[in-house]
Short mmCIF file of C-alpha atoms in Angstrom, two decimals:
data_model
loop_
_atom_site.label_atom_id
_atom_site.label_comp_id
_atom_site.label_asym_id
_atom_site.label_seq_id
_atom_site.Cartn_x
_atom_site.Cartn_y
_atom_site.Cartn_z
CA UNK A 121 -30.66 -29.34 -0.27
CA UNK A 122 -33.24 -30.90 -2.80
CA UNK A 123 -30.57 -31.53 -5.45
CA UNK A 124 -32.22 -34.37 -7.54
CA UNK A 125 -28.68 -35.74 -8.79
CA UNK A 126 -26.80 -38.58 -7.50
CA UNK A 127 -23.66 -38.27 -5.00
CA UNK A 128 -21.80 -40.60 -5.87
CA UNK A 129 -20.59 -39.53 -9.45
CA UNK A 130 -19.40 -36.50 -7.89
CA UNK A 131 -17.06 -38.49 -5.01
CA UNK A 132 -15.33 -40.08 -8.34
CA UNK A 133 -14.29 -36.83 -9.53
CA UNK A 134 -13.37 -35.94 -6.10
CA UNK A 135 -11.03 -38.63 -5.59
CA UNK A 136 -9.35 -37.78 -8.89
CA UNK A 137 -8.66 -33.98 -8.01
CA UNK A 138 -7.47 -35.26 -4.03
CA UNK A 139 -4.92 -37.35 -6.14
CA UNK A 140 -4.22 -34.40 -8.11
CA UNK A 141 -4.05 -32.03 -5.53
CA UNK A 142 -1.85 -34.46 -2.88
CA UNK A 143 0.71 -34.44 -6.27
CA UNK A 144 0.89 -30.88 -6.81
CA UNK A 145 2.02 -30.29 -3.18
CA UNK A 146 4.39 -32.78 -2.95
CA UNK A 147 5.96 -32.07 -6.09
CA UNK A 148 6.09 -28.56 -5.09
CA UNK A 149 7.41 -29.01 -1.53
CA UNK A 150 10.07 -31.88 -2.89
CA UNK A 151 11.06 -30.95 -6.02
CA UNK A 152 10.68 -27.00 -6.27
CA UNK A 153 11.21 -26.38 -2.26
CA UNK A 154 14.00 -29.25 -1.64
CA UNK A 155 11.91 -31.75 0.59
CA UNK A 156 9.96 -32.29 4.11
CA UNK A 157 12.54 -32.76 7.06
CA UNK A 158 11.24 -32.49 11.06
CA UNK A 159 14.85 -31.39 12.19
CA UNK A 160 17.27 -29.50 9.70
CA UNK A 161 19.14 -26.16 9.37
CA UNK A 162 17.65 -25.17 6.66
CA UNK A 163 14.40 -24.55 8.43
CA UNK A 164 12.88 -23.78 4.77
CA UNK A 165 12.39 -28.23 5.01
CA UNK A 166 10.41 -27.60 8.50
CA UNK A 167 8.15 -25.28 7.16
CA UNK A 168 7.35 -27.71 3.86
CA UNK A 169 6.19 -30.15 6.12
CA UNK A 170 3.08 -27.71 7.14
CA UNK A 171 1.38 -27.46 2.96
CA UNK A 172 1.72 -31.19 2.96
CA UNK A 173 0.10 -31.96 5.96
CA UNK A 174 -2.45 -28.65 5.40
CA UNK A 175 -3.60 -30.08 2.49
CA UNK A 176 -2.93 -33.96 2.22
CA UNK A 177 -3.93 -34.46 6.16
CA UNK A 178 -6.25 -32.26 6.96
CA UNK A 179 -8.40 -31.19 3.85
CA UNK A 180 -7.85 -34.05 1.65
CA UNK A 181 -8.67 -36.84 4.58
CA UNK A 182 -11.57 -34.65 6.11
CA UNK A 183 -13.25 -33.95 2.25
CA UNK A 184 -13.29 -38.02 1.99
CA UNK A 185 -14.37 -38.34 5.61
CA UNK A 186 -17.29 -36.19 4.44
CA UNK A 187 -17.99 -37.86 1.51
CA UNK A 188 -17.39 -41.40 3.08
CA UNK A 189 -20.67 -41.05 4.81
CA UNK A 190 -23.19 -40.40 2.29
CA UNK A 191 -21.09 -42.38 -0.63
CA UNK A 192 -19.92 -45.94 1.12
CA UNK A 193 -22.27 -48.50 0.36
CA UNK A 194 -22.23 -49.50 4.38
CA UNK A 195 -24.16 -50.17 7.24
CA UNK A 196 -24.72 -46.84 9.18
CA UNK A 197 -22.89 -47.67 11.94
CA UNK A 198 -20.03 -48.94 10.11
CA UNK A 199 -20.11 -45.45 8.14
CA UNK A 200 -20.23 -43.11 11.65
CA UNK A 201 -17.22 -45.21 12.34
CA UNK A 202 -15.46 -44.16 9.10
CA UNK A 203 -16.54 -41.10 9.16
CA UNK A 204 -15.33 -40.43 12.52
CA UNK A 205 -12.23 -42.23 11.78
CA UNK A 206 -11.22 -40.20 9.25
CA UNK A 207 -12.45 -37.21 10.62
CA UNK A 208 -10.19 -37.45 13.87
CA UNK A 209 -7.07 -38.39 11.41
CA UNK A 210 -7.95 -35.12 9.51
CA UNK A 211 -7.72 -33.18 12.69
CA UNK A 212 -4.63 -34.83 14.34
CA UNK A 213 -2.89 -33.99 10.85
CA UNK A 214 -4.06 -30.90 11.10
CA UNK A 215 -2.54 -30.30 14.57
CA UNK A 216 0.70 -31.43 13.70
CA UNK A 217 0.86 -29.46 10.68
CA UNK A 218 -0.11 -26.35 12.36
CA UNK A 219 3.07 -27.23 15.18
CA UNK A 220 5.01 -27.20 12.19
CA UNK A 221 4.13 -23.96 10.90
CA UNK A 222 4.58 -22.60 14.75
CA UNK A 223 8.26 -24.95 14.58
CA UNK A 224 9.77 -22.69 11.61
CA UNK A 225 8.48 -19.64 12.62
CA UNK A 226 9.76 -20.14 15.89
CA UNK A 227 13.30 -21.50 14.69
CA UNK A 228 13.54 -18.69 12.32
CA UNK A 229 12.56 -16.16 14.37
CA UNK A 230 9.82 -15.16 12.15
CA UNK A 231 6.78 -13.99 14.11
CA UNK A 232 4.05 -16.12 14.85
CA UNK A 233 -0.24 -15.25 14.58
CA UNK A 234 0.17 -11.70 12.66
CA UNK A 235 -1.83 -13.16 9.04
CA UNK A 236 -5.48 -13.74 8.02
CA UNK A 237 -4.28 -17.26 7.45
CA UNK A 238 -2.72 -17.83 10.92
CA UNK A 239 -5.40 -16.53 12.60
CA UNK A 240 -8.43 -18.29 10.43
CA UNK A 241 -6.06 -21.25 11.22
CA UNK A 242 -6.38 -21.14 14.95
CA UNK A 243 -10.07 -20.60 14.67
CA UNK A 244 -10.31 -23.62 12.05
CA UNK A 245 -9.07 -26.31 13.83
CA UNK A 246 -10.60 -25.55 17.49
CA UNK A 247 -13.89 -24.99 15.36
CA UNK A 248 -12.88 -28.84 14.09
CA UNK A 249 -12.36 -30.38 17.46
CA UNK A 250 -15.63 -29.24 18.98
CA UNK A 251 -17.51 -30.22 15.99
CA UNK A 252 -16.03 -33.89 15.93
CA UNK A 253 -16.34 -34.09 19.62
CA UNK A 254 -20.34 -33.16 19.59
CA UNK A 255 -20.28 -35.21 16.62
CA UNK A 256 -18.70 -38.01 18.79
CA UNK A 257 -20.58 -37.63 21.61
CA UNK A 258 -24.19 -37.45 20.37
CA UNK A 259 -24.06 -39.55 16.92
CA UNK A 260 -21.77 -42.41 18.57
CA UNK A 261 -20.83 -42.74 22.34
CA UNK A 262 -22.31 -42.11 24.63
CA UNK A 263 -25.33 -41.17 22.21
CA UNK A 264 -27.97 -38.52 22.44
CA UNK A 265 -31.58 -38.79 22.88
CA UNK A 266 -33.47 -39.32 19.32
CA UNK A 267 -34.64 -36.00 20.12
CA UNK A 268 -31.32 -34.44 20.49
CA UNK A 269 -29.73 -36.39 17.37
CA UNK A 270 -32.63 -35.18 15.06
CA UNK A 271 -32.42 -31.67 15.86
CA UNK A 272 -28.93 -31.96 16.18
CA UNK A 273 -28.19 -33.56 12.28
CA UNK A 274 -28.98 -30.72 10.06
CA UNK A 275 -26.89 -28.19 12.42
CA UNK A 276 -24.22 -30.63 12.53
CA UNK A 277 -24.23 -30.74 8.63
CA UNK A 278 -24.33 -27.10 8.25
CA UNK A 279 -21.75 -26.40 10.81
CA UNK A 280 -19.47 -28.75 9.24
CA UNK A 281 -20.21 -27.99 5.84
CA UNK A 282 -19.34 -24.13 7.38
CA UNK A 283 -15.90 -25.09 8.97
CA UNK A 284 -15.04 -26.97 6.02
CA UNK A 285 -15.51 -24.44 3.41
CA UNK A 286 -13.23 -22.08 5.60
CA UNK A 287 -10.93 -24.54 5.73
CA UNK A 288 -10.85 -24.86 1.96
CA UNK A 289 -10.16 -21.20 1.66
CA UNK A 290 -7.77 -21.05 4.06
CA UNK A 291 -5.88 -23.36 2.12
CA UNK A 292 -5.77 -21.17 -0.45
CA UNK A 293 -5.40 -18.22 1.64
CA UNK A 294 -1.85 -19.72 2.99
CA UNK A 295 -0.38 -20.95 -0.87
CA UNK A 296 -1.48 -16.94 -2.24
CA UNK A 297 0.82 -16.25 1.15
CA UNK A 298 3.72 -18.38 0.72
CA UNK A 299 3.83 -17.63 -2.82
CA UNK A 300 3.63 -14.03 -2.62
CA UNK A 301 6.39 -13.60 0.03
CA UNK A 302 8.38 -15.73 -2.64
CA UNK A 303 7.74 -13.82 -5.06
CA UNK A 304 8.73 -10.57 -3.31
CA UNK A 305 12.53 -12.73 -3.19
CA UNK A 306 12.28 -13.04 -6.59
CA UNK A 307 10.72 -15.89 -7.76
CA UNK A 308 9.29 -15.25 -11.44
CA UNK A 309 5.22 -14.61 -11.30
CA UNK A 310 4.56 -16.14 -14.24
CA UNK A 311 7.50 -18.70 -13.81
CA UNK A 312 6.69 -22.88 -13.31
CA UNK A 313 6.34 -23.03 -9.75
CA UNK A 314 4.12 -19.70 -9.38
CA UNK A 315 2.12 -21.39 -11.73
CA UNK A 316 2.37 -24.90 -10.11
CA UNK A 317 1.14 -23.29 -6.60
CA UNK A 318 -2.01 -21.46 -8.08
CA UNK A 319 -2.82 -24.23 -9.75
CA UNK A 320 -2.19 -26.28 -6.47
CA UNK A 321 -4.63 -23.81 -5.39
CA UNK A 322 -7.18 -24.01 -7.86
CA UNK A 323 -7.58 -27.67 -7.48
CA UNK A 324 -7.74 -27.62 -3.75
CA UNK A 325 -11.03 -25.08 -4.59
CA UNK A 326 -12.44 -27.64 -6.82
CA UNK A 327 -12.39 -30.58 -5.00
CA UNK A 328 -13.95 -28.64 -2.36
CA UNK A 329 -16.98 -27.64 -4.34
CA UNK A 330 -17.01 -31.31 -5.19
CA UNK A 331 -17.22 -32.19 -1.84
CA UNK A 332 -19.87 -30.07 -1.07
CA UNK A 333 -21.52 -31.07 -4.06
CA UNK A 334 -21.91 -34.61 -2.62
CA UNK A 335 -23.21 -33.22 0.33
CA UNK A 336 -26.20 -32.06 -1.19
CA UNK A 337 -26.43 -34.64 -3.81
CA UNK A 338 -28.51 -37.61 -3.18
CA UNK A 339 -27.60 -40.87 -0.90
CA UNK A 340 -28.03 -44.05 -1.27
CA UNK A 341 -31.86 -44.78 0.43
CA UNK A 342 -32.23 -44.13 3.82
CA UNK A 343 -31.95 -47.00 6.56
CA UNK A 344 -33.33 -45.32 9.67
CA UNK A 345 -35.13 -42.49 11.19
CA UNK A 346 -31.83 -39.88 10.94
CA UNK A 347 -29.47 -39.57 7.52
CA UNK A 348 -27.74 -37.52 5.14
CA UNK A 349 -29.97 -38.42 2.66
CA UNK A 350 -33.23 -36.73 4.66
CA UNK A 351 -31.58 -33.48 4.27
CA UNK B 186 -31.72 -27.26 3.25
CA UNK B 187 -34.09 -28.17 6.28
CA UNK B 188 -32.71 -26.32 8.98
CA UNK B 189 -35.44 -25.61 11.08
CA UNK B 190 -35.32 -21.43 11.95
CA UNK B 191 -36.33 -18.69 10.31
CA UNK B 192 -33.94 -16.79 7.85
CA UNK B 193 -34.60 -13.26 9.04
CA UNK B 194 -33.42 -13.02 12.27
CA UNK B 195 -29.84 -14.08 10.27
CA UNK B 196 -30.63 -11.21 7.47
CA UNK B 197 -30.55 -8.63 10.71
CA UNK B 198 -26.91 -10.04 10.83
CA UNK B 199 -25.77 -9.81 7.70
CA UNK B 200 -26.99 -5.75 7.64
CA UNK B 201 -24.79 -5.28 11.08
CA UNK B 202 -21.91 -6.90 9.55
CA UNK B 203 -22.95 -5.00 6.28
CA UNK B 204 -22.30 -1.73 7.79
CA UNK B 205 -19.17 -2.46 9.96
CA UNK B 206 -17.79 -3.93 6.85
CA UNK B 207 -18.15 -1.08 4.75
CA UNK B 208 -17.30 1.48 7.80
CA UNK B 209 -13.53 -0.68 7.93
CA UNK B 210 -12.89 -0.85 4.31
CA UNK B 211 -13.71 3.17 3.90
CA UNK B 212 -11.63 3.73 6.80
CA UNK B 213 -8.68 1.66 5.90
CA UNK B 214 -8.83 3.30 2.24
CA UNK B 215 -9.33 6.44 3.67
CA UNK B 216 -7.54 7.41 6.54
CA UNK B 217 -4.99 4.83 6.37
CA UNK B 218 -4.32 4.60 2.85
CA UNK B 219 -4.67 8.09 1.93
CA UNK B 220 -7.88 8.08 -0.05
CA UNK B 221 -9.57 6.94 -3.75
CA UNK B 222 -9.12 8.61 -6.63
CA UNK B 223 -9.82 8.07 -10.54
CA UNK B 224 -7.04 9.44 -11.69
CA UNK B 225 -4.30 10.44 -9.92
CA UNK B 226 -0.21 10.93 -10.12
CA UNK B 227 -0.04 8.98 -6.52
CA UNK B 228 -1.11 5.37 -8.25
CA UNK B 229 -1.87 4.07 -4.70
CA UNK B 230 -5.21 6.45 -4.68
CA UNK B 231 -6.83 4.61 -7.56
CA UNK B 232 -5.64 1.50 -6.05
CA UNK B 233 -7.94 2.00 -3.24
CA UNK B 234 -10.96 1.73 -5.31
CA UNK B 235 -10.57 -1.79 -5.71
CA UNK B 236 -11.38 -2.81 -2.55
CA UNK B 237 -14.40 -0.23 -1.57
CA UNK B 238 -15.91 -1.49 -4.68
CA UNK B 239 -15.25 -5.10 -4.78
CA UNK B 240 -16.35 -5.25 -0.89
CA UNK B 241 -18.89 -2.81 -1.03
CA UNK B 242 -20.50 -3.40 -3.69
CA UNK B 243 -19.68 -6.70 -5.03
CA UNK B 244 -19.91 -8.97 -2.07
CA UNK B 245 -22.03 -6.67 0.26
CA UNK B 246 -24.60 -5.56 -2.37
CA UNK B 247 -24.67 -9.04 -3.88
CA UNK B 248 -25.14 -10.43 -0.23
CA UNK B 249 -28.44 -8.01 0.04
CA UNK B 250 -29.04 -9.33 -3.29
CA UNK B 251 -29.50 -12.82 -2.74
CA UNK B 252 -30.60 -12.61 0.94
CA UNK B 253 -33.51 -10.02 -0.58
CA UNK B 254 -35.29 -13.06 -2.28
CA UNK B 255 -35.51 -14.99 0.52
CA UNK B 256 -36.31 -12.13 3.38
CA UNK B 257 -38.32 -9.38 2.14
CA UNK B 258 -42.46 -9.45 2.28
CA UNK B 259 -43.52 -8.87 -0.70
CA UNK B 260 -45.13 -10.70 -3.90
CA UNK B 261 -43.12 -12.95 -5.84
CA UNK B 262 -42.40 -11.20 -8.58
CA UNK B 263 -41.61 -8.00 -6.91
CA UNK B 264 -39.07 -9.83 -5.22
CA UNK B 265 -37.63 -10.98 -8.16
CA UNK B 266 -36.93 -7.55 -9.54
CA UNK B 267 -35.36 -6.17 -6.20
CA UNK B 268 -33.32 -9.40 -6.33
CA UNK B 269 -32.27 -9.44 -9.75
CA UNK B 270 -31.15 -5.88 -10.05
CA UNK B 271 -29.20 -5.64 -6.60
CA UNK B 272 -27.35 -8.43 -8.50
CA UNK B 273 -27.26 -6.44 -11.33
CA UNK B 274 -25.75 -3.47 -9.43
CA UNK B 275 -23.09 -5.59 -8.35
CA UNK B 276 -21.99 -7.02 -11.49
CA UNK B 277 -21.70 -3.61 -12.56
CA UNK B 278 -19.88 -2.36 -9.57
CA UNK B 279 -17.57 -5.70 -9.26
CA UNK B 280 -16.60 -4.83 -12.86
CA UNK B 281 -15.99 -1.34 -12.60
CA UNK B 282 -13.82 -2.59 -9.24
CA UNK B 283 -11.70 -5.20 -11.16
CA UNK B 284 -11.07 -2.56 -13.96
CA UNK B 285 -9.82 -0.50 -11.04
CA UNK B 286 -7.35 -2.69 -10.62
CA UNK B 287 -5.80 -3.20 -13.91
CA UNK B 288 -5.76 0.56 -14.34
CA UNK B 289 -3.33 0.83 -11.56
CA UNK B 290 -1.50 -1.84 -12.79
CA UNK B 291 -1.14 -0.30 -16.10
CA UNK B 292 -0.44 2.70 -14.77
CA UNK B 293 1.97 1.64 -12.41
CA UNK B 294 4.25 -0.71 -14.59
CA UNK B 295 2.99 -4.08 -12.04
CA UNK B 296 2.15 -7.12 -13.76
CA UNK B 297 -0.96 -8.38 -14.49
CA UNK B 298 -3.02 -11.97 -13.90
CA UNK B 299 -0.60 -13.57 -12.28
CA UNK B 300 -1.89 -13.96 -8.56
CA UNK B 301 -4.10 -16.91 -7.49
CA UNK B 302 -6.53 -13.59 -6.33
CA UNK B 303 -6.69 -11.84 -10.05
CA UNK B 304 -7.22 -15.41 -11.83
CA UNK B 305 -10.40 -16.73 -8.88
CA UNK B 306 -11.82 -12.85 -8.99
CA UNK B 307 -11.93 -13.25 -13.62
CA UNK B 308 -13.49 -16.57 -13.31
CA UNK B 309 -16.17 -15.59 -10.38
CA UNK B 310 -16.60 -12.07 -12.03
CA UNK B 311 -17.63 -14.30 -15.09
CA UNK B 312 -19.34 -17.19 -13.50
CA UNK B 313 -21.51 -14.24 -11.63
CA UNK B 314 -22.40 -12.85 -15.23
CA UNK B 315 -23.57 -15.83 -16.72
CA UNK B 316 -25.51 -16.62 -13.73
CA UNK B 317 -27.54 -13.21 -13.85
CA UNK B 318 -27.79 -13.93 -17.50
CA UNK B 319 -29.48 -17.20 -17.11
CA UNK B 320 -31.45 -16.41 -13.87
CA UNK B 321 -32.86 -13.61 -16.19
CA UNK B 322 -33.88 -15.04 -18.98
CA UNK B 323 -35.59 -18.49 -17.49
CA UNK B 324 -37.12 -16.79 -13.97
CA UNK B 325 -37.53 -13.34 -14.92
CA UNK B 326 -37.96 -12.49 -18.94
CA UNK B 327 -39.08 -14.01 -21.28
CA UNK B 328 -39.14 -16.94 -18.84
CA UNK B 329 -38.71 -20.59 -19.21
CA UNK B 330 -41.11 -23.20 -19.09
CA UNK B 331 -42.52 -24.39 -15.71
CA UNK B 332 -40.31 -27.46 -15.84
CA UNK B 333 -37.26 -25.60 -16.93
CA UNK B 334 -37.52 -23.11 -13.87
CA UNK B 335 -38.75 -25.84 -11.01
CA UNK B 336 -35.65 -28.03 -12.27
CA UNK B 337 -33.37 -24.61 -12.69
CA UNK B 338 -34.19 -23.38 -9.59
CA UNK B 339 -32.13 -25.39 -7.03
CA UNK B 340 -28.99 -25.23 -9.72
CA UNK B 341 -29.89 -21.33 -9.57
CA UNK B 342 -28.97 -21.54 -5.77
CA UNK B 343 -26.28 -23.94 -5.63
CA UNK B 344 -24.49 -22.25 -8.67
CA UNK B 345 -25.43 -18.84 -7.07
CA UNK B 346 -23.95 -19.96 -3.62
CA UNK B 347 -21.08 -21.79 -5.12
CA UNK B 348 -19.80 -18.35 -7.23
CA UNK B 349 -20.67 -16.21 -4.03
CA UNK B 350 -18.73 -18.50 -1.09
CA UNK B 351 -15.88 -18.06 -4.13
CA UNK B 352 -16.39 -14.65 -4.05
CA UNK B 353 -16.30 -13.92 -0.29
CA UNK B 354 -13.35 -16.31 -0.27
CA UNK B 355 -11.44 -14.17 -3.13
CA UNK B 356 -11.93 -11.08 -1.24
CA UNK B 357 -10.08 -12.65 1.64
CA UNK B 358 -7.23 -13.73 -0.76
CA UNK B 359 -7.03 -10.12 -2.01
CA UNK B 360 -7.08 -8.15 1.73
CA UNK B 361 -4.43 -11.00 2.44
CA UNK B 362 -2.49 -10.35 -0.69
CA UNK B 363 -2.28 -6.53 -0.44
CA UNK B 364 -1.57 -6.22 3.39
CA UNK B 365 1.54 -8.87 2.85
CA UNK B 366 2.66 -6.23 -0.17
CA UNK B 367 2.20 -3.94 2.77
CA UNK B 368 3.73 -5.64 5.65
CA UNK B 369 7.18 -6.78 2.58
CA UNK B 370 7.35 -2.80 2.56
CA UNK B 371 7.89 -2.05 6.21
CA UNK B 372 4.01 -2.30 7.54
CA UNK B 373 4.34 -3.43 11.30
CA UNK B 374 2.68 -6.97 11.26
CA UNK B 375 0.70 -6.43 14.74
CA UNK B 376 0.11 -2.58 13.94
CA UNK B 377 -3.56 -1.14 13.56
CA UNK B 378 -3.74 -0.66 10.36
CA UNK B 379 -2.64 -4.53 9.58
CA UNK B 380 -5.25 -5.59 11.94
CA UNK B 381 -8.04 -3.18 11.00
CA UNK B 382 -7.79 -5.33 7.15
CA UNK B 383 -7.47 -8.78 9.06
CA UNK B 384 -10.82 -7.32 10.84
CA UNK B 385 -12.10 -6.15 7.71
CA UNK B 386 -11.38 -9.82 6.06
CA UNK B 387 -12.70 -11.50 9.60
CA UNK B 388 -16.09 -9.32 9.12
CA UNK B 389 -16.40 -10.39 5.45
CA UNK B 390 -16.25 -14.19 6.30
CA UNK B 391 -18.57 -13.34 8.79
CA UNK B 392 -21.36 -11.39 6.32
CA UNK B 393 -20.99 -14.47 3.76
CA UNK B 394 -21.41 -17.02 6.12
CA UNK B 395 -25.10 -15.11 7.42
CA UNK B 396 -25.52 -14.84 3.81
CA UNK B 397 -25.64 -18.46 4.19
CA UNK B 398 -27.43 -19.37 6.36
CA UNK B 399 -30.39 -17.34 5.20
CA UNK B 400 -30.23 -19.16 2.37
CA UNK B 401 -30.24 -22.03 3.75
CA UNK B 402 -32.88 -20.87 6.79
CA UNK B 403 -36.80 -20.98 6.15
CA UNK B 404 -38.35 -17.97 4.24
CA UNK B 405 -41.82 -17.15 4.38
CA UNK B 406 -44.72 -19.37 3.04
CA UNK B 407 -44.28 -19.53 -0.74
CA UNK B 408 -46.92 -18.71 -2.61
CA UNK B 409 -46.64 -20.95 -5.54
CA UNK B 410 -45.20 -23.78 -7.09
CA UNK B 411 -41.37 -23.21 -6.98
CA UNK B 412 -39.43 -21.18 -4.66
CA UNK B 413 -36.51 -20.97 -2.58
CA UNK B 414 -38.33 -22.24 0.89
CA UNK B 415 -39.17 -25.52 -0.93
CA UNK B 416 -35.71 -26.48 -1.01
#
């Protein structure tokens, strides 16, 4: 998109709402929700492992692995490598913090795969893998045709820009979902943490408009034939 | 953006997901949930106009709205008017749908403002009113300057895009947020009606994202200086 504004300015105020957002959580799942633990009897500490990961791992890392490429002041190839770098931590975060949504619900004996969020989840993260594995495939090893890397860059841009965005709401999708079924056990609505989860919420929303923003902003010049920046 | 297909195959879509949309949010209102109603001693019945309006005609008449500019042959300026009072229709109905909700709130004694859903759906409802504002006093009447619109114009999208991915979004949060009310009150989790307004959601996502990609697909030629096909 012809936005005639630099990237880069926007990646700055990126960064400072992922550090926002990665405190938020972990305040919330530490201090409000009584910590992370992999094996406990209090399953409650199973399940806070899966917001952490949600939205630290998977849409924190993958909004900067978006960003990294059109905002590092790099070589190209050194910048696919980041990019894919990050992008494959993103998505083996994400994995492991979907297991651990799958762990409680399975140790609690709470069905699993009934909400929006579960199923938008499942869809999310397969949608993910295939992207970064085309992405892998034809922008770095083995390597497509020029042909096929051409056509393939704005569809790989939109596509990603597409499962990112639904990953963004379904972030928010699964906070309005734990909160409400805490607030149905009583936890005040307009009390601290309600508050401290929206918000949680709110900023997740934000630094995924900035994200996007960057994607359409403008790049630093273009080295080669294919970039970003000719989009 | 430059992708390389023509936006009207996607518009043809976008009016099958339109429909099947609108035929699962009437139904689930309906049949399942017992009908709409102004006013009414069962509370539940003026519930239900919340989401026939806010699906309906917020995000389905504001998705006709913004894919009308970029789809339908005619002049310039007669697309503006179809596009700027579909818009216009859906403020109107989006407001008259959020209203719908506090009255049954009111009525009913339940709080109000305190869900991540109610706070996104005031600032979008807002954000969407001071977009129609300023897309119709600088493209429509009495019209900015020439550089004012050709340097408003690709804000006008990404703003417009930004509030109606937010919107789309929302509406998920709220079909999420009532059917766990729903499901907290004895709804069966994998019964029909709970996955007739996970379809309903799953259809929505589906309409915004073809929304999209019109947008973002090539329009006819434009006839003059600035329009949406140039960017």
């Amino acid at each position: 998109m012809a936005l005639e504004v630099k990237a880069l300015p926007f990646t700055f105020v990126a960064h400072a709402l992922a550090i926002a957002g990665a405190i938020l959580v972990l305040v919330w799942c530490i201090h409000f929700r009584g910590g992370l633990a992999w094996e406990a009897s209090n399953k409650n500490l199973i399940f806070n492992i899966h917001p952490v990961l949600m939205l630290i791992g998977f849409i924190i890392i993958g909004g900067e692995a978006i960003m990294s490429y059109k905002s590092l002041p790099l070589k190209k190839q050194e910048k696919k490598l980041v990019h894919l770098v990050l992008h494959a931590v993103a998505l083996i975060l994400g994995i492991i913090g979907i297991y651990t949504a799958f762990k409680y619900h399975n140790e609690s004996g709470i069905a699993n795969l009934y909400s929006l969020h579960s199923w938008l989840g499942i869809v999310i993260i397969v949608l993910y893998g295939i992207q970064w594995i085309y992405g892998f495939l034809v922008f770095f090893f083995p390597g497509g045709s020029t042909t096929v890397r051409s056509e393939s860059l704005p569809w790989h841009v939109v596509f990603g820009v597409f499962v990112y965005i639904l990953a963004v709401a379904n972030a928010a999708l699964g906070l309005l979902e734990k909160l409400t079924f805490l607030e149905n056990s009583g936890l005040a609505k307009y009390g601290s943490e309600a508050l401290l989860v929206n918000f949680t919420a709110v900023v997740a929303i934000l630094y995924g408009a900035f994200v996007m923003l960057t994607v359409i902003g403008q790049g630093p010049p273009a080295e080669d034939d294919y970039s970003y920046t000719a989009i």
